[in-house]
Coordinates of C-alpha atoms in Angstrom, one line a residue:
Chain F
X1 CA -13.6 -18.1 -29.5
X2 CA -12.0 -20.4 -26.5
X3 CA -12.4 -19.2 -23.0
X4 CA -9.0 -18.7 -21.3
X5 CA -9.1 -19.6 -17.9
X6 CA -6.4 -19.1 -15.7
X7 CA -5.8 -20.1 -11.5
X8 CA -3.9 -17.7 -9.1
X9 CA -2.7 -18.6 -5.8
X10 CA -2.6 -15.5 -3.9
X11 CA -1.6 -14.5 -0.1
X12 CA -0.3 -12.6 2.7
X13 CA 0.3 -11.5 6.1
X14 CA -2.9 -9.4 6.1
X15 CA -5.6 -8.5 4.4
X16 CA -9.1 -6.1 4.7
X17 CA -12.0 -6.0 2.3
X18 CA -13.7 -4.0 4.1
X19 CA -17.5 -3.9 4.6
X20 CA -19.1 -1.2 2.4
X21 CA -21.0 -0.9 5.5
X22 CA -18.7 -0.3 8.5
X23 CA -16.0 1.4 6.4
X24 CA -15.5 4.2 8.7
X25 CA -14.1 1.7 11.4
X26 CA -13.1 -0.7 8.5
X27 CA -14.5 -4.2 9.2
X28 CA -12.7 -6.6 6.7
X29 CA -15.2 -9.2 4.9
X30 CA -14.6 -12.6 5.8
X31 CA -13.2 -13.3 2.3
X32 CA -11.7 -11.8 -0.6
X33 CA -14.2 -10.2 -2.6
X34 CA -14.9 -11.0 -6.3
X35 CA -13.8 -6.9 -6.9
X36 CA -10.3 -7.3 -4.7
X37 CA -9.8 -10.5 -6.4
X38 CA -10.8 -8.8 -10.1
X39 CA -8.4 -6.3 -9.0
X40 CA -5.1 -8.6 -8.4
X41 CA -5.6 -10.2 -12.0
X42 CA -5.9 -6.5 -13.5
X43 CA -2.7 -5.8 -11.6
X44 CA -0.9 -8.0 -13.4
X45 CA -3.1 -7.2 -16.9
X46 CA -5.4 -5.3 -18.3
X47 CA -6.5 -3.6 -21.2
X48 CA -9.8 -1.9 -22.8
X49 CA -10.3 -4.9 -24.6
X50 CA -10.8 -7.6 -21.8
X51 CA -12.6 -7.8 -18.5
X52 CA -12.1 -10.5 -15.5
X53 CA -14.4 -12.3 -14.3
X54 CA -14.0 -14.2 -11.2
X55 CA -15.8 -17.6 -11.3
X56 CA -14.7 -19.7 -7.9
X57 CA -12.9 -18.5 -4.8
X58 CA -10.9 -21.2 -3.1
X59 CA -10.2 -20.3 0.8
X60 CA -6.9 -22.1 1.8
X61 CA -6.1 -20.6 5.0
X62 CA -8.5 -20.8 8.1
X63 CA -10.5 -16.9 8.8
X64 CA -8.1 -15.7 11.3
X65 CA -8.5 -11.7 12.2
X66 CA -6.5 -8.6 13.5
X67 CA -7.5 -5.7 15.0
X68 CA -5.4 -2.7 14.3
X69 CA -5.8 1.0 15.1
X70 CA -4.1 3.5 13.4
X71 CA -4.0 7.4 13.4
X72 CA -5.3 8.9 9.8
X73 CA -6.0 11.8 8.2
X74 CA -10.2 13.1 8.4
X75 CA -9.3 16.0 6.5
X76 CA -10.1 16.0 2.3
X77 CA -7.7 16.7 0.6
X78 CA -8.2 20.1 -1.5
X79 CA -5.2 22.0 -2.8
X80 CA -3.2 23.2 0.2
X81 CA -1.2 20.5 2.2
X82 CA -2.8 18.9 5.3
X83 CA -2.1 19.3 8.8
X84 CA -2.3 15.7 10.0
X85 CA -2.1 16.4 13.4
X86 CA -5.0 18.9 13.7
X87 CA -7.0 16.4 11.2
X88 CA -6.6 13.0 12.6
X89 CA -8.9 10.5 13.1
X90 CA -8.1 7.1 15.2
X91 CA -9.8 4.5 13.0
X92 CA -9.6 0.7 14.1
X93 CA -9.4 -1.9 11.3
X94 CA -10.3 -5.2 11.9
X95 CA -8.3 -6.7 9.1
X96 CA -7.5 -10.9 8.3
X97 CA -4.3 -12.4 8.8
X98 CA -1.8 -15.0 7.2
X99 CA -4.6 -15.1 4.3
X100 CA -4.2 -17.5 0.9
X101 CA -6.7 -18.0 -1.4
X102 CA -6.8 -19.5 -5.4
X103 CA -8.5 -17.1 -7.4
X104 CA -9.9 -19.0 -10.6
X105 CA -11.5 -16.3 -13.1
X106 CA -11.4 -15.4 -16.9
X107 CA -11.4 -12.7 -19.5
X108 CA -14.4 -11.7 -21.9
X109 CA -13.0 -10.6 -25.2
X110 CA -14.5 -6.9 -25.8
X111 CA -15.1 -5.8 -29.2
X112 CA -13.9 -2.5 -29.9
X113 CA -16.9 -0.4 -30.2
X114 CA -18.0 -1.7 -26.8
X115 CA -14.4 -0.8 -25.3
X116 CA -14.5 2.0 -22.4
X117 CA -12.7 5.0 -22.9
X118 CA -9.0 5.2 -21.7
X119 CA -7.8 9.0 -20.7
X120 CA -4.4 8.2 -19.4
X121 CA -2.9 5.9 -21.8
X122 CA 0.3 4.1 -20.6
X123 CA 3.4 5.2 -22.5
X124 CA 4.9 2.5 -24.5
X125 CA 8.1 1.3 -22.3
X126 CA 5.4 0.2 -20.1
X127 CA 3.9 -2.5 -22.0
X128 CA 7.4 -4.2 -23.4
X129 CA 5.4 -7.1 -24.5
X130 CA 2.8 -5.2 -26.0
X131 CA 4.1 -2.4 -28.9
X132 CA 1.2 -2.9 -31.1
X133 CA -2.4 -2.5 -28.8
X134 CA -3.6 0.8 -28.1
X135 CA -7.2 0.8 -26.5
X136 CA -8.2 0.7 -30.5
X137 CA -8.0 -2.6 -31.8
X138 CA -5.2 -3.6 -33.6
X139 CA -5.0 -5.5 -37.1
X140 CA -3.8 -8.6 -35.4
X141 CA -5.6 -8.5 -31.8
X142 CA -7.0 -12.1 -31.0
X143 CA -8.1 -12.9 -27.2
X144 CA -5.1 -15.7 -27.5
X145 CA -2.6 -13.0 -27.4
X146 CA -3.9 -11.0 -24.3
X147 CA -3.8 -15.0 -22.6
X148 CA -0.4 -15.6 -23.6
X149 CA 0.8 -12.2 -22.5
X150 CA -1.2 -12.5 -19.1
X151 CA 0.4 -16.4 -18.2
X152 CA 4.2 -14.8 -19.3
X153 CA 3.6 -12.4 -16.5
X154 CA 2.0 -14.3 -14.0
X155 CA 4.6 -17.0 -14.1
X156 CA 7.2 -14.4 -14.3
X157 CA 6.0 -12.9 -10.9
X158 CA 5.4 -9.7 -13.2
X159 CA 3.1 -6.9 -12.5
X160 CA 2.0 -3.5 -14.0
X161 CA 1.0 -2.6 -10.3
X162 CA 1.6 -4.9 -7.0
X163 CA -1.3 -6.5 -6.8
X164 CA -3.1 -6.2 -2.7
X165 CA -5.4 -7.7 -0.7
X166 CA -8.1 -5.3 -0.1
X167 CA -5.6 -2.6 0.8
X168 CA -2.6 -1.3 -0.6
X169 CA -0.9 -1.8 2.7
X170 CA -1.7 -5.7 2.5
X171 CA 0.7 -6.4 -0.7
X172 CA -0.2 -9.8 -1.8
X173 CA 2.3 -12.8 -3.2
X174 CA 0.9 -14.5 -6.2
X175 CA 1.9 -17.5 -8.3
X176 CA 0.3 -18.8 -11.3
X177 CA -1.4 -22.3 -10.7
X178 CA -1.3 -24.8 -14.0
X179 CA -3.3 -27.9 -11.9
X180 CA -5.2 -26.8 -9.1
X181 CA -7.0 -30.2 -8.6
X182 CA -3.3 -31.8 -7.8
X183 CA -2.0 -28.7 -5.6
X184 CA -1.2 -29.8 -2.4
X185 CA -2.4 -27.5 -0.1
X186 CA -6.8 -27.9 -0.5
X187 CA -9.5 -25.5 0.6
X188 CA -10.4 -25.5 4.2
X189 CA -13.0 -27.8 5.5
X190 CA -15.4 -26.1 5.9
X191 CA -18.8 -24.9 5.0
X192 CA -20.1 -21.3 5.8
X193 CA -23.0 -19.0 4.5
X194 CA -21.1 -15.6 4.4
X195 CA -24.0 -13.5 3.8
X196 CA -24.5 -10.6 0.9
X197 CA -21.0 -9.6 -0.4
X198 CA -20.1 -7.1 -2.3
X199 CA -19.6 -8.7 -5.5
X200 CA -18.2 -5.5 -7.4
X201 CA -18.9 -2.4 -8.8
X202 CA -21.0 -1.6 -11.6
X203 CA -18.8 0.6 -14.0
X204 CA -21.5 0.8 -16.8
X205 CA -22.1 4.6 -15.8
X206 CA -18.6 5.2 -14.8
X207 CA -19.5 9.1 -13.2
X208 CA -21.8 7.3 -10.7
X209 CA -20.6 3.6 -10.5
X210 CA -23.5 1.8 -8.8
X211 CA -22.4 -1.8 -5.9
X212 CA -23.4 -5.0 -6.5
X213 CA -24.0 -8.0 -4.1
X214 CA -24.3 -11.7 -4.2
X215 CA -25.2 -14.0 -1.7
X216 CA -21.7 -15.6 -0.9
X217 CA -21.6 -19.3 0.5
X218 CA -18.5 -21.5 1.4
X219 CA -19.0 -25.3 0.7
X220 CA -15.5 -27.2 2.4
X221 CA -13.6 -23.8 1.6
X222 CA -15.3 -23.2 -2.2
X223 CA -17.0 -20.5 -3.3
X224 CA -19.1 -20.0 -6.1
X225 CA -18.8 -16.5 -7.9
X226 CA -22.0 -16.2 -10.1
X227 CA -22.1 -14.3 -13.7
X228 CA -22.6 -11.0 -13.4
X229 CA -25.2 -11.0 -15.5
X230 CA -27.1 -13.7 -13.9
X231 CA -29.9 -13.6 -11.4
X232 CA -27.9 -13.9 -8.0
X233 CA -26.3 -10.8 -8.4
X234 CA -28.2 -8.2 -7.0
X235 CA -27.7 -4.4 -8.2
Chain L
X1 CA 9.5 17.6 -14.6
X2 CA 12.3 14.8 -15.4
X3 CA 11.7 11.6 -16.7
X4 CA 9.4 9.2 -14.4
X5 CA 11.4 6.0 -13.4
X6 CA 11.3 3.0 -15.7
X7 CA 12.6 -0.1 -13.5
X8 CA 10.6 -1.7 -10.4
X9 CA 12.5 -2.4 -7.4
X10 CA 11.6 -4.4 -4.0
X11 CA 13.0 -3.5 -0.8
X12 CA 13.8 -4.9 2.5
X13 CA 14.2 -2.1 5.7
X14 CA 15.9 -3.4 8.6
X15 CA 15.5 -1.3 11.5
X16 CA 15.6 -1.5 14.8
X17 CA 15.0 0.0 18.5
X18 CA 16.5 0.2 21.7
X19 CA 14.8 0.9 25.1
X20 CA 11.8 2.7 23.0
X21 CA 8.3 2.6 22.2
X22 CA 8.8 2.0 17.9
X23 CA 5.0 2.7 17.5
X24 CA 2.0 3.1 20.1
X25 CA -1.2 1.2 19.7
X26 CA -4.3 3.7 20.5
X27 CA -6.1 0.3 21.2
X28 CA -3.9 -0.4 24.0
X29 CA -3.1 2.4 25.5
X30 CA -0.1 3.6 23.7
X31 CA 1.8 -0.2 24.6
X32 CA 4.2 -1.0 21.5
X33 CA 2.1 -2.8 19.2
X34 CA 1.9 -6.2 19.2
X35 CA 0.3 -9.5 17.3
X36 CA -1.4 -10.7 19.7
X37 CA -1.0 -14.3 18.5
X38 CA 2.7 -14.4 17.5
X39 CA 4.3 -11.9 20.1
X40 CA 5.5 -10.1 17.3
X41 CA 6.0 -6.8 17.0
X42 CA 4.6 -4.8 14.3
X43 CA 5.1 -0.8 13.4
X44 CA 2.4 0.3 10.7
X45 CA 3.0 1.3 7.0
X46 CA 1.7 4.9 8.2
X47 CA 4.7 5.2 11.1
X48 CA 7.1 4.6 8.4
X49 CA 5.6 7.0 5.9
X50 CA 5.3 9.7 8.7
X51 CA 8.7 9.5 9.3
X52 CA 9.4 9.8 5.4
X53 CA 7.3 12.6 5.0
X54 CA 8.7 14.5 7.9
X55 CA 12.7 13.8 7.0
X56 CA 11.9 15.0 3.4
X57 CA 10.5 18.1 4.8
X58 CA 13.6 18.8 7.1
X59 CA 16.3 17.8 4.4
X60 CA 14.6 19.3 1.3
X61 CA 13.3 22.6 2.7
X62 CA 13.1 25.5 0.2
X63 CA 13.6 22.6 -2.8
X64 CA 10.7 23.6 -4.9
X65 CA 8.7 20.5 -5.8
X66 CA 9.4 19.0 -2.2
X67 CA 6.7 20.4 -0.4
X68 CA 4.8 17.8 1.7
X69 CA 1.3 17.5 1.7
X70 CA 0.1 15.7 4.8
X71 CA 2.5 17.4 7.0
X72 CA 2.7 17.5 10.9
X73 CA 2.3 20.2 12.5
X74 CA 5.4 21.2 14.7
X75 CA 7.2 20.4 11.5
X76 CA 5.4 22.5 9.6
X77 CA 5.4 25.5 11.5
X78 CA 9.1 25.1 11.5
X79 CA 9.7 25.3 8.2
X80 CA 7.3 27.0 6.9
X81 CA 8.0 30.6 8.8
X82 CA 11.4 29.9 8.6
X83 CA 11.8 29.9 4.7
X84 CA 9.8 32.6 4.5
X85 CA 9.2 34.1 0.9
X86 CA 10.4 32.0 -1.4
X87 CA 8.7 29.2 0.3
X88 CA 5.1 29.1 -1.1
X89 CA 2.7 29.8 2.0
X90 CA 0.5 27.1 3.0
X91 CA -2.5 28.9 4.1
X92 CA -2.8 30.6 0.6
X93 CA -3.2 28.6 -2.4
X94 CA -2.4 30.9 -4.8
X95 CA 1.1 30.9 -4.5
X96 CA 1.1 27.0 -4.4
X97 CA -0.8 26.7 -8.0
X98 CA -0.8 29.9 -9.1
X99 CA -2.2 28.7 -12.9
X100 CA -5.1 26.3 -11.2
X101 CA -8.1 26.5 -13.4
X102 CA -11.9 25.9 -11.9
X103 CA -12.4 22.4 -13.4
X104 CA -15.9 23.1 -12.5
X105 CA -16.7 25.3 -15.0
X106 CA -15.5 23.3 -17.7
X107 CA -17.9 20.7 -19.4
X108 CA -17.2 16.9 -20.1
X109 CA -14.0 15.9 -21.3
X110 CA -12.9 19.1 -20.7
X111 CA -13.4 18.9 -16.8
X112 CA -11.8 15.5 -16.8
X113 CA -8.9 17.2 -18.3
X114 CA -8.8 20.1 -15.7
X115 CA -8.7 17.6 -13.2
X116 CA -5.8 16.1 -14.7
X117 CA -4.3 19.5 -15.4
X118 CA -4.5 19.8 -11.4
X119 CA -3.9 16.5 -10.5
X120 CA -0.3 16.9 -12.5
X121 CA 0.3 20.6 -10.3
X122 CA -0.1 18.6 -7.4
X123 CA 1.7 15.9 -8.2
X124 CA 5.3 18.7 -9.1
X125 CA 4.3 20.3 -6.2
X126 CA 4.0 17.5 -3.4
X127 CA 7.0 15.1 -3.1
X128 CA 4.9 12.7 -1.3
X129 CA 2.2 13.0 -3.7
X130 CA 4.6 11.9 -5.9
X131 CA 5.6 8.9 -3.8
X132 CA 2.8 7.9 -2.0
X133 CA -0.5 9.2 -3.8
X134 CA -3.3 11.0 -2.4
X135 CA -7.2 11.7 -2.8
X136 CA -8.1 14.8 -3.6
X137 CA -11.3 16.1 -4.0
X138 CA -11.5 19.3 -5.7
X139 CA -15.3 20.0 -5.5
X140 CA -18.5 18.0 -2.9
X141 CA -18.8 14.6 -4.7
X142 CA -22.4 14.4 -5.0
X143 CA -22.1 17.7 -7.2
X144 CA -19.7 17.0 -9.5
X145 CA -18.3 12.8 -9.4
X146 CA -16.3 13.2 -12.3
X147 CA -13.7 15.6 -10.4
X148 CA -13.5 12.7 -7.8
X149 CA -12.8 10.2 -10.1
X150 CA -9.8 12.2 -11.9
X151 CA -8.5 13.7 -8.7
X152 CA -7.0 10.0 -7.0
X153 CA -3.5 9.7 -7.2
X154 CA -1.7 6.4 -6.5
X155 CA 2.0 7.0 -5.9
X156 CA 4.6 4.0 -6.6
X157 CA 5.5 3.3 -3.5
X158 CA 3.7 0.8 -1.1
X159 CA 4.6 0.0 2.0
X160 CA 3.3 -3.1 4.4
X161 CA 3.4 -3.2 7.7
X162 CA 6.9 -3.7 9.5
X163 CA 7.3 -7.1 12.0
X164 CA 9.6 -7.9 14.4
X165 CA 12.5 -11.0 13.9
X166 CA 11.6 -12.7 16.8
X167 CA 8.4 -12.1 19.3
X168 CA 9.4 -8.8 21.2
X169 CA 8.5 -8.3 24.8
X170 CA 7.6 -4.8 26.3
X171 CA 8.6 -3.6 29.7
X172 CA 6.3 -0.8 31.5
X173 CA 8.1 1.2 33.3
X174 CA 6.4 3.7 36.5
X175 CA 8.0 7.0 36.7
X176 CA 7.6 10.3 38.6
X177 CA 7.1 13.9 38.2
X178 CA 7.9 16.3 40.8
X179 CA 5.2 19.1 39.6
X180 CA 1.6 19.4 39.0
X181 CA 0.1 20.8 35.9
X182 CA -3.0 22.5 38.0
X183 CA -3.5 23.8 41.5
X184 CA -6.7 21.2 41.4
X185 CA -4.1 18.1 41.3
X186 CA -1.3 20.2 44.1
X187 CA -4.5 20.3 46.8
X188 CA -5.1 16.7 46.4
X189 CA -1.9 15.5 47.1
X190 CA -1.5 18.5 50.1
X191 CA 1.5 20.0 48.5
X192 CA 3.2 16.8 47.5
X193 CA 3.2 17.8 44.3
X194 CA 4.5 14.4 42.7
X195 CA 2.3 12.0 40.2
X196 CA 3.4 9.3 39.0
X197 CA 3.1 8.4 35.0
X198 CA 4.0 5.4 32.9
X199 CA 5.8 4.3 30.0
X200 CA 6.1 1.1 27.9
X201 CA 9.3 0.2 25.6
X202 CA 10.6 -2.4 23.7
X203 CA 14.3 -3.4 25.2
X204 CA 15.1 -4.5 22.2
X205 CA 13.4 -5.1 18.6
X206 CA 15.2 -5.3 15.0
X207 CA 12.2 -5.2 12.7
X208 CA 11.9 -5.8 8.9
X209 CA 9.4 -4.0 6.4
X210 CA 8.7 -5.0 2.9
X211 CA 8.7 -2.3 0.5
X212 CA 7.6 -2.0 -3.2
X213 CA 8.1 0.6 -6.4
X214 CA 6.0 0.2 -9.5
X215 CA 7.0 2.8 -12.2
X216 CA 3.6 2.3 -13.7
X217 CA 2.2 4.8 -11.0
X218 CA 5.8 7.1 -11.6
X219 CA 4.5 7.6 -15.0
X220 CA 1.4 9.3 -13.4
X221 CA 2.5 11.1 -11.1
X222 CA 6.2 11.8 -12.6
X223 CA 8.4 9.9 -9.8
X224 CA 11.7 10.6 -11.0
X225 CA 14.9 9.1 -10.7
X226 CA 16.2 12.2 -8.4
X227 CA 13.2 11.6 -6.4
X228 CA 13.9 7.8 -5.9
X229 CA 17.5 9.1 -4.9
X230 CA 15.8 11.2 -2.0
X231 CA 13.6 8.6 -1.0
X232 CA 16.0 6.4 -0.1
X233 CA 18.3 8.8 1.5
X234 CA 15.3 9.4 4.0
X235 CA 14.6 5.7 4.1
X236 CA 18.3 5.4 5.3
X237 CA 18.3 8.6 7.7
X238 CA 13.8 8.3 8.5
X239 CA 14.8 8.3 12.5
X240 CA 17.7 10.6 12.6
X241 CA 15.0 13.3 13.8
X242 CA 12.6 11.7 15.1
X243 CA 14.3 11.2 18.5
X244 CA 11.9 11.4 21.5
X245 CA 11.2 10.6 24.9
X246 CA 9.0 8.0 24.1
X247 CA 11.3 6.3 20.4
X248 CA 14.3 5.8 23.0
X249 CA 17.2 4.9 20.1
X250 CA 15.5 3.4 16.5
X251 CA 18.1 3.4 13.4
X252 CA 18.2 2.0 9.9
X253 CA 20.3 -0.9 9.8
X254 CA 20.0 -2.1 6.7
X255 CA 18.0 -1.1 3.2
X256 CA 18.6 -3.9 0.7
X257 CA 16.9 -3.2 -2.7
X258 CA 16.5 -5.5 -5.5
X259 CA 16.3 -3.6 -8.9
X260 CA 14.4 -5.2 -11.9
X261 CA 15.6 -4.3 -15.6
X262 CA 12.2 -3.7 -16.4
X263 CA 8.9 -1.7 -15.8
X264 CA 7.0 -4.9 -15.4
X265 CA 9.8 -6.8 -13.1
X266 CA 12.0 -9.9 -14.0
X267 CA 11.6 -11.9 -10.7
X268 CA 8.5 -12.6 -7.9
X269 CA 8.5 -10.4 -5.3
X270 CA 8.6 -12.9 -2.7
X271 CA 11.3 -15.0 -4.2
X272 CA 13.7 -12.1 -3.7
X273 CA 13.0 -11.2 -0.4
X274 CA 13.3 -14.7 0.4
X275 CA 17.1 -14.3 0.1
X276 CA 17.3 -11.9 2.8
X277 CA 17.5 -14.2 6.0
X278 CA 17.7 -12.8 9.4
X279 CA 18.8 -14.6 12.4
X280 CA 20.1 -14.5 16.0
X281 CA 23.7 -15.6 16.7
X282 CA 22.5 -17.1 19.9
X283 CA 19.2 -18.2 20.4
X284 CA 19.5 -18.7 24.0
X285 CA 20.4 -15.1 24.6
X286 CA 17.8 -12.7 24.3
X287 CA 19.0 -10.3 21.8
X288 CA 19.8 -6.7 22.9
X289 CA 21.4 -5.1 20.2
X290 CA 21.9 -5.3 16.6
X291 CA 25.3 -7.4 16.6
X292 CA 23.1 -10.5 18.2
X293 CA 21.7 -10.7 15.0
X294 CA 23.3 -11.9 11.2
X295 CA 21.7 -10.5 8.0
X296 CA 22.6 -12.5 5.1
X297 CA 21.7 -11.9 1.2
X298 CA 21.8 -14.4 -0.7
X299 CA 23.5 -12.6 -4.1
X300 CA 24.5 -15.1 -6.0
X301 CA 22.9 -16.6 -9.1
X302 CA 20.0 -14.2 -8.9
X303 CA 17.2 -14.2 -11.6
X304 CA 18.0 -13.0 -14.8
X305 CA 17.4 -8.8 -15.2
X306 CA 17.8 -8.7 -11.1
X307 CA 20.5 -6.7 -9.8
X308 CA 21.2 -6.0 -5.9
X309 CA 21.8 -2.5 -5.3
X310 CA 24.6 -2.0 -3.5
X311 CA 23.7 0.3 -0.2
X312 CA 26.5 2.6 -0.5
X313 CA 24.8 4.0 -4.0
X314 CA 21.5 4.4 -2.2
X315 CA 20.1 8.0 -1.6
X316 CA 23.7 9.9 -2.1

């Protein structure tokens, strides 16, 4: 079975991946994270049958910041509507700016038995280019078709959601890269060790999803996302 | 519930203020807000929403299925005692969702299913529920996790924050009262009775927001055609009343949508929007109203499935 590997460029005015840490006052990361980045390539595909993996971030933009306060709702929301005013919360978020990254990540192939368990299937003119795959496999379901489908949409600029940076608020651009080695535009720089980072969440038990962290560092604007399987990804 | 919407559309809002404040910063003591680094303005996705949320509730009053979830409160009382019966009262959730089960009692699959159930009440019940999304939590998380897993709505509409054309700048103006709230405050002025108070607007500003509609969220939540249609009708007529002392005069100059032919889309995002160009007439003149500037779209050869919506058919 080949590995498909694909290269987004993704960007925007703004962006927050905030710190699972200081999420009350939201405190945005100093880069995407491998889950907001896993995110944007399930916005544009996914299915049961395949998982992203993110294996290098490239930082193409210098780590500018904002801060921005805004008045939000404290309240939970239960079944009666909310009163916003007697309910709100000023929350400052200190969010990145004029961001652009190139995302580099594949899919794993997942056989069947293994796949998780859909409960809101998406109704059929939703997936134009995909009549034949439920989250059972179909007779003819090979890896190469779920790549073909994913490049016809990125190139397309299609999406089954609009993929964001972080926050829905932060709607991100995104163009499909076929060289990255002769793009013009390179990763900044510079070298920084960015500490633990989320990496993502574990799904495995999906009524108590448990975070995971690496230990993320920036070599001239690169950075490494381990397997997350492998040792430097802490659970 | 009608059919959910099956075509995604990006959108360009034009609006713009006169001698007003568009949108205090908390940070900065209620200035307009600003990027710091630019000069430009900026008015949050959440103004814009507000002001969605609140026209829908003014111009869809009594309309079952309209009811607005995160409402404010003058609004609210307004309408709320003012419909009286047939308007489902707030305070008792009975009449909102009178056939809401106790997903709690149910085991497995069967809870995630009540959650749904509710989630789908919700979701007729709340236009911007519909629209926008919302969490709800129906039961303490650490008790029951798979109710706060079901009970997350994302809506199909996403807004991002709203910028200014050019770098605004904001005048501060001091102004006077002639009465004191408390006999505390008369004393220390010996009778005067006059403070003095503060207040900080924009002269002028035409700002542009970038919106987005995916109907892969309208098939959850059932955002349907008719709902689109009021959607942009309060786009269109968001600051008609929301005048105030402090908004000075904000309208809607211009909504220009871009519909796809399909679910997925048939063009990038940012390639359409790129056809929208904004500029001022004179760039030596500071620009004081909206004839200093020219809107342009660029309509012709536009990417196959992509057709401009013409305003006039928007929200009638």
């Amino acid at each position: 079975m080949g590995r498909f590997g694909f290269c987004l460029e993704v960007s925007g005015p703004l962006a927050c991946f905030t710190r699972p840490e200081m999420k009350v006052e939201r405190v945005s990361y100093d880069v995407i994270t491998p889950s907001a980045a896993r995110a944007i390539y399930s916005a544009l595909l996914w299915k049961p049958a395949i998982r992203w993996r993110i294996d290098q971030i490239d930082v193409l933009a210098p780590i500018r910041w904002i801060n921005i306060r805004r008045n939000e709702v404290g309240a939970v929301g239960g079944e009666t509507p909310i009163n916003a005013v007697d309910n709100r919360v000023q929350r400052a978020s200190l969010m990145l700016r004029d961001v652009r990254y190139r995302l580099h990540a594949h899919f794993d192939f997942i056989p069947p038995a293994e796949r998780p368990k859909v409960y809101a299937e998406a109704p059929d003119w939703l997936r134009p280019d995909d009549p034949v795959f439920t989250s059972e496999a179909g007779p003819d379901e090979k890896p190469a078709k779920y790549a073909a489908m994913f490049e016809r949409r990125a190139r397309k600029g299609q999406c089954f959601i609009r993929p964001y940076l972080g926050c829905r608020e932060c709607a991100a651009d995104f163009r499909l890269v076929d060289h990255p080695d002769t793009e013009p535009i390179q990763p900044i720089p510079e070298d920084r060790d960015l500490g633990f980072m989320l990496y993502d969440l574990d799904f495995s038990n999906p009524q108590d999803p448990q975070p995971m962290f690496y230990h993320a560092k920036m070599t001239q604007g690169v950075i490494t996302v381990p397997a997350p399987d492998s040792e430097e990804v802490k659970r | 519930m009608s059919d959910p919407i099956k075509n995604r559309y990006d959108f360009v809002l034009l609006f713009d203020v006169l001698d007003g404040n568009p949108n205090g910063d908390p940070d900065a003591g209620n200035l307009p807000r600003i990027d710091p680094e630019t000069g430009h303005g900026l008015v949050t996705d959440v103004c814009l929403k507000r002001k969605i949320r609140n026209r829908i509730q003014l111009a869809q009053a009594n309309k079952p299925g309209y009811d607005i979830f995160i409402q404010e409160k003058a609004i609210l009382n307004n309408v709320m005692v003012a419909t009286g019966t047939e308007h489902p009262d707030p305070a008792d959730p009975s009449q909102i969702l009178p056939e809401l089960g106790t997903p709690d009692s149910a085991k497995g699959d069967a809870k995630a299913k009540g959650v749904q159930d509710r989630t789908t009440r919700m979701c007729e019940t709340f236009f911007d529920i519909r629209a926008f999304g919302a969490v709800l939590t129906t039961k303490p998380k650490a008790k029951n996790k798979l109710d706060y897993t079901g009970g997350q709505v994302r809506g199909p509409i996403q807004f991002t924050f709203a910028r200014s054309v050019d770098p605004i700048v904001t005048l501060e103006h001091a102004i006077t009262r002639m009465a004191v709230a408390t006999e505390e405050e008369a004393e220390k002025q010996s009778g005067d009775n006059r403070t003095m108070g503060r207040k900080n607007t924009v002269p002028y500003g035409l700002y542009a927001a970038h919106g987005f509609i995916v109907p892969s969220f309208a098939a959850r939540t059932g955002f349907s055609e008719e709902d689109l249609n009021v959607f942009w009708n309060a786009v269109k007529m968001m600051f008609v009343d929301d005048p105030s002392a402090a908004r000075g005069t904000m309208t809607v100059r211009r909504l220009i949508v871009f519909k796809h032919d399909s679910a997925l889309g048939n063009a990038q995002a940012a390639e359409l929007f790129e056809r929208v160009t904004v500029k001022r007439k004179d760039e030596t003149k500071p620009a004081r109203e909206y004839a200093d500037y020219e809107v342009t779209v660029d309509d012709k050869d536009l990417p196959a499935g992509i057709t401009l919506v013409p305003e006039s058919e928007l929200g009638k």
